[in-house]
Amino acid sequence: MNKLSAAPLSHDAVALTVNGASRVYRGDGLRRLADVLRDEFDLKGTKIGCNAGDCGACTVLMDGAQVCACLVPIGQCEGSAVTTVEGLAGGSRLSDLQRSFLAHGAAQCGICTPGMLVAASDLLARLPKPSRLQVEDALGGVLCRCTGYQKIVEAVLDVAQPAEIVQAGHVGASTAKVDGPAKLTGAERYGADGTPADALYVRAIRSPHAHARFTLGDLDAFVTSRPGLVRALTARDVPFNAYGIYPNIKDQPVLADGMARYRGDPVAAFVGSREAIEAIRDEDVPVTYETLPAIIGIDAAKAALPIHAGKNGNILADGGVTCGDVESAFGSASHVAEVEYETSFVEHAYIEPEAGWAERKGDTLEVHVSTQNPFQHRDDLAQILNLPKEAVRLIASAVGGGFGGKLDLNVHPLAALAAWLCDRPVAYVYTRPESMAASTKRHPAHVKAKAACDGAGRLTAFWSHADLDTGAYASWGPTVANRVPVHAPGPYVVPHARTRGTAYFTNCPPSGAFRGFGVPQSAIASEAAMDALADALGMDWLEFRRLNALRAGDRTVTGQVLEDSVGIVETIDAVESHWRDWNNAATDFNTSSPRVKRGVGIACSWYGIGNTSLSNPSEMKIGVAPDGRITLYCGAVDIGQGSNTILTQIAADALGLAASEIRLVMGDTARTLDAGKTSASRQTFVTGKACELAALDLKAKLAKLTDRSALRNLPVDNHGDVLTGYGRFDPPTTPLDENGQGVPYACYGFATQVALVEVDLDLGTTKVLKIAAAHDVGKAVNPQQVEGQIHGGTAQGIGLALMEEYIPGRTENLHDYLIPTFGDMPEMICRIVEAPTKHGPHGAKGVGEPALISTAPAIFGGIYRAAGVRVTKIPVLPHRLRAAIRAREAKR
Amino acid sequence: MLGSRAQSGLEPLPPRYARPKALEDALALRESGAQIIAGGTDFFPARVGKPLYDRDVACVLDLTALPELRGIREEVESYRIGALTRWTEIVEAPLPAQFRCLQAAAREVGGRQIQNRGTIGGNLCNASPAADGVPALLALGAEIELLSRGGTRRLPLSDFILGARRIALRPDEIASAILIPKPNGAAHSGFVKLGARRYLVISIVMAAGCLDVVDGRIAGARVAVGACSPVALRLPALESALQGATTSDLGRLAKAEHLAPLTPIDDVRATATYRTEAALIVVRRLLQELSA
Ligand SMILES: Cc1cc2nc3c(=O)[nH]c(=O)nc-3n(C[C@H](O)[C@H](O)[C@H](O)COP(=O)(O)OP(=O)(O)OC[C@H]3O[C@@H](n4cnc5c(N)ncnc54)[C@H](O)[C@@H]3O)c2cc1C
Ligand code: FES
Ligand code: FES
């Protein structure tokens, strides 16, 4: 069976028990236990996030002790008892621990959940009543990118007295996740979990150079020489070899054609059996590279020849906003503050690497994939394969985290092309290093900002320029270049402003969409400028912000008058007591602590919900079957943020039903309508509104029936329904003119966060001790999920601030690229503010991205207060902070 | 054995995995060129997206079914830690205060899953400059025992680890045990690790120290720093400065010049300048922790 496996030897049979049942494995004893569990025993609840021990998603119990199943050769399991998530309770029942996870909302995307549950079971068997620290120590080897860990810790601590699992489905209830049980039992199917047993696999060969011309040798001979390989794929095999987010910018090849533009650009691919593609060593593949000077960094890009023909100065896009008379406003200001920051590439680091599979069915193609963007991906695949749209059906799997990184095509084009050409099901699962090398990143930004105020502390002018490293291909670069200038001044009244964002091509990984679309980077600069102005005035940082905050009726820098739903002042008020108490406590602490100092920072943010000045409608459909069963046909993909539950709640509320009475079909282009992308924090607001309208439409139709039994006599449609409610919503916006004036968004989310940090002056290390986060979400459809978003966003903000820096070729794994672990998270206090928008469902806006924006600037304010320095290269790694402290201490 | 087929012109056998239950079988396989796997926690991460069998490797030899290579035993003049002893076993073993540095290091290796599988022998044989076990074992004055069909030899740890990923293991040998001499008087030790996050983190700098104390004075001191040179190093000048000192407020005795042997580099985790500075701080904190 396995080409690599040894000739059958007596000890090649491994006898073990798995979840209580005896099993015998025959084959290569060196195979990873994780692969054997998933592929031989069909226990797909054990997840593979890295195959390197770094993420803990594969954690199982081996004789009662937690181990990484990706690091155990199956041969070592002889005589052992292995327990996977499927064995924790048995069947679809939930153990107390699983119930506690469900009650606490401790699973978001759920890809880390099996590992968390298993690690926690190990702990609870040893220590039934653990302390918080013991929970963190025991679970510290499992990474979560969604939750910020707080609800997981609480779920484990509360297992003895489990909290209530909320079943009520109305808007405003903390309804338990409708897909929670599947995520907790291991039953949920993610991108790599549904692959048919007979599928072939794709293996891409990727450029190890940032910029190189390459020639391919005889790949067909390579294929023939290796049993199990079926064919090679090159640029020549791709009917339309270009894709991209924007209809007019299709600049990224499925397979590079003779020129690799970043380290990770795919130059060729092979299709074959899993064993055959895994046996390929990159160095054996006949590719010759002629390396070219690589354009690394924005300054290099400005000076270099264009990476893409016609893009002079390597400029992809730029956007700007101008209002008032900036020059004279600066001239007459009482105080001016100037700041400059540089941020790094940041990796999404979802725990589920990109995965999916495709199958040809006659003249049509079916693609199952972990995606945030099913409808656009269907359209793009049709274009790439030169097929009519109707010939491609895309079905979203459960998504193990996205954060913007699964908005771009990834595994799908090659899996689809291979399935089409080979007429076999073909799967493609990125390895972790491949995911990190190939996927999009957060744009590194070089932001210069200048702000001015009058003697009373009122902001009078703001200027900023953000240069953005957009990498080798356009992806979402234009979106970022446009969003940044609109948001650059922050949620304040600024009469005179000029802001710009310019995205430059480089030979780096394509920068794309990442929670906040550039706003987190620019907020670091603008909030530092606010701190500096307040200091110049001798004013309290919080008071300065409250004085300048937008209020209903105010005009933004794009000239938009905000009529309602402006909750920024309430968010400031909501954290004020923490701001004061923590400042006092920090001052006390510092008097008796010479070399470890505490400081408190504060930051405000705003974020336009939905696409910037672009139509982004959602359509929803709700059907009722003859037996009265209700189905929500939902084109919106839940990537862990909880839209499945939120939309179910909105529908249930409108129809007067329990959440459990609504069935859900998610992200299937053949069965659902287009609800747009899961991006721009738009699913609750835009799709939620469409969902409410669809539910009300259905309700009106049902009201016309004499009684429910009448349903049985109606004609059945191809979904099996007899009545359908339909809803569509496109948030009202207007285009921005040449000065960036217009109505870019129908509403904004607002937030204020306060961070208490501790700095070790000698080592330059920073610990975030506490975060208080107040968010105006319009209406919390599900308060528990709102908190979950805030926790998770805060965790990513901490990562952005203190540890995350992607360097191509050097941090392409989860041990060199660091994301926060259990032990890096502060105590988080959430305050939900509800300033409803007239546009959204029940007044709801969005929170997914706003959750992240304030965290880093608040931390940097805290570091400044603690250590007296600002580090201008982000992340603030210990060596950078220490260098700044050293320089300051040398001056004194 | 396995090589002979290729020499005789036959098609080579596919590589195979073997997990012998008898030491002689293991040593025989090793003599024929087998590559070793123990806890697998360094073995598998080095092969992500790559074939599990390296080119030209005929056999991977799994040592985990050999109980004689595992466990901690007190002998007449030393403690013997089997090379296959896992970090969790070291953490949980009832050991004298001398071993605190090793137990503290064990607690800092990866997360609990890694500690449940990773072995002390694997940590030494993998010879990463940032291996947390190495400074602790240097501070304990450890020797390593190497076994082959030809016999047994012992090497001081500093003669075994030659450089980053370079060890003095002969191709027919396996590491069988670590031997730690008992101190003359009372000894206690400690370990301080600096990383850029709390769990699962590779050290930027770490230091271990062990002090033999007789009549309230330091009769012997061993201090080692890791991640600041290709192999963790002891600091002889600092050790002499500590010799004879009373055990209060030791941190002040560490001076920048004591760190002269270190040759830190710039990498993704920190700059060389930072490491030099941080190493002194970490050593001072370690000594402070070891002060009475
Ligand atoms: C997520 C993660 C985090 C980690 N964190 C840390 C950390 O914080 N600090 C740290 O120091 N290490 C860390 N490690 C590395 C690793 O866990 C340790 O080095 C561990 O002790 C290796 O032991 P092992 O038994 O798993 O080695 P293996 O992977 O089995 O083997 C490692 C190497 O040693 C050789 N070898 C093993 N045993 C013998 C023997 N008895 N005789 C001869 N050769 C042998 C093998 O051939 C191989 O080359 C981490 C690893 C992971 C995956
Ligand atoms: S898959 Fe095993 S630790 Fe990540
Ligand atoms: S819920 Fe933990 S990674 Fe998504």
PDB file of N, CA, C and O in Angstrom, chain A residues 42 80 89 129 138 177 189 219 339 397 473 482 534 564 620 622 665 872:
ATOM      1  N   ASP A  42      -9.978   6.815  10.618  1.00  0.00           N
ATOM      2  CA  ASP A  42     -11.028   7.782  10.286  1.00  0.00           C
ATOM      3  C   ASP A  42     -11.473   8.605  11.501  1.00  0.00           C
ATOM      4  O   ASP A  42     -12.637   8.936  11.653  1.00  0.00           O
ATOM      5  N   SER A  80      -0.325   0.637  23.785  1.00  0.00           N
ATOM      6  CA  SER A  80      -0.791   1.855  24.460  1.00  0.00           C
ATOM      7  C   SER A  80      -2.293   2.048  24.301  1.00  0.00           C
ATOM      8  O   SER A  80      -2.904   1.506  23.380  1.00  0.00           O
ATOM      9  N   ALA A  89     -16.281  11.637  25.421  1.00  0.00           N
ATOM     10  CA  ALA A  89     -17.607  11.358  25.970  1.00  0.00           C
ATOM     11  C   ALA A  89     -18.188  10.138  25.288  1.00  0.00           C
ATOM     12  O   ALA A  89     -18.669   9.227  25.925  1.00  0.00           O
ATOM     13  N   LYS A 129      -9.391  20.019  40.772  1.00  0.00           N
ATOM     14  CA  LYS A 129      -9.712  21.426  41.023  1.00  0.00           C
ATOM     15  C   LYS A 129      -8.484  22.297  40.798  1.00  0.00           C
ATOM     16  O   LYS A 129      -7.875  22.784  41.742  1.00  0.00           O
ATOM     17  N   ALA A 138      -0.997  23.570  31.990  1.00  0.00           N
ATOM     18  CA  ALA A 138      -1.369  22.298  31.368  1.00  0.00           C
ATOM     19  C   ALA A 138      -1.805  22.475  29.923  1.00  0.00           C
ATOM     20  O   ALA A 138      -1.603  21.598  29.089  1.00  0.00           O
ATOM     21  N   LYS A 177     -23.418  28.363  20.692  1.00  0.00           N
ATOM     22  CA  LYS A 177     -23.119  28.210  19.265  1.00  0.00           C
ATOM     23  C   LYS A 177     -23.930  27.076  18.649  1.00  0.00           C
ATOM     24  O   LYS A 177     -23.899  25.960  19.155  1.00  0.00           O
ATOM     25  N   ARG A 189     -16.431  19.112  10.094  1.00  0.00           N
ATOM     26  CA  ARG A 189     -15.555  18.791   8.974  1.00  0.00           C
ATOM     27  C   ARG A 189     -14.908  20.068   8.433  1.00  0.00           C
ATOM     28  O   ARG A 189     -15.594  20.919   7.870  1.00  0.00           O
ATOM     29  N   LEU A 219       9.780  17.579 -16.548  1.00  0.00           N
ATOM     30  CA  LEU A 219       8.916  17.173 -15.438  1.00  0.00           C
ATOM     31  C   LEU A 219       8.173  15.881 -15.756  1.00  0.00           C
ATOM     32  O   LEU A 219       7.872  15.094 -14.864  1.00  0.00           O
ATOM     33  N   VAL A 339       4.915  61.979  14.644  1.00  0.00           N
ATOM     34  CA  VAL A 339       5.368  60.623  14.984  1.00  0.00           C
ATOM     35  C   VAL A 339       5.639  59.840  13.714  1.00  0.00           C
ATOM     36  O   VAL A 339       5.192  60.209  12.622  1.00  0.00           O
ATOM     37  N   SER A 397     -16.246  24.370   3.499  1.00  0.00           N
ATOM     38  CA  SER A 397     -16.155  23.493   4.667  1.00  0.00           C
ATOM     39  C   SER A 397     -16.227  24.381   5.904  1.00  0.00           C
ATOM     40  O   SER A 397     -16.264  25.605   5.797  1.00  0.00           O
ATOM     41  N   TYR A 473       2.028  40.703  -5.336  1.00  0.00           N
ATOM     42  CA  TYR A 473       0.784  40.759  -6.124  1.00  0.00           C
ATOM     43  C   TYR A 473      -0.245  41.625  -5.410  1.00  0.00           C
ATOM     44  O   TYR A 473      -0.175  41.832  -4.196  1.00  0.00           O
ATOM     45  N   ASN A 482      -6.954  52.420   0.488  1.00  0.00           N
ATOM     46  CA  ASN A 482      -8.110  53.307   0.591  1.00  0.00           C
ATOM     47  C   ASN A 482      -8.669  53.408   2.000  1.00  0.00           C
ATOM     48  O   ASN A 482      -9.168  54.441   2.410  1.00  0.00           O
ATOM     49  N   ALA A 534      -1.695  65.575  24.123  1.00  0.00           N
ATOM     50  CA  ALA A 534      -2.216  65.701  25.494  1.00  0.00           C
ATOM     51  C   ALA A 534      -1.075  66.064  26.442  1.00  0.00           C
ATOM     52  O   ALA A 534      -1.229  66.950  27.298  1.00  0.00           O
ATOM     53  N   ASP A 564     -26.303  59.064  13.542  1.00  0.00           N
ATOM     54  CA  ASP A 564     -26.620  58.292  14.745  1.00  0.00           C
ATOM     55  C   ASP A 564     -25.512  57.266  14.974  1.00  0.00           C
ATOM     56  O   ASP A 564     -24.545  57.224  14.230  1.00  0.00           O
ATOM     57  N   MET A 620     -30.274  36.729   1.218  1.00  0.00           N
ATOM     58  CA  MET A 620     -30.555  35.571   2.061  1.00  0.00           C
ATOM     59  C   MET A 620     -31.898  34.974   1.702  1.00  0.00           C
ATOM     60  O   MET A 620     -32.797  35.674   1.243  1.00  0.00           O
ATOM     61  N   ILE A 622     -34.770  32.003   3.208  1.00  0.00           N
ATOM     62  CA  ILE A 622     -35.189  31.077   4.269  1.00  0.00           C
ATOM     63  C   ILE A 622     -36.380  30.298   3.734  1.00  0.00           C
ATOM     64  O   ILE A 622     -37.332  30.894   3.224  1.00  0.00           O
ATOM     65  N   VAL A 665     -27.917  25.744   6.066  1.00  0.00           N
ATOM     66  CA  VAL A 665     -27.064  25.319   4.957  1.00  0.00           C
ATOM     67  C   VAL A 665     -26.100  26.473   4.730  1.00  0.00           C
ATOM     68  O   VAL A 665     -26.524  27.606   4.523  1.00  0.00           O
ATOM     69  N   THR A 872       9.845  52.657  17.739  1.00  0.00           N
ATOM     70  CA  THR A 872       9.127  52.993  16.513  1.00  0.00           C
ATOM     71  C   THR A 872       9.125  51.859  15.504  1.00  0.00           C
ATOM     72  O   THR A 872       8.472  51.953  14.479  1.00  0.00           O
TER      73      THR A 872
END
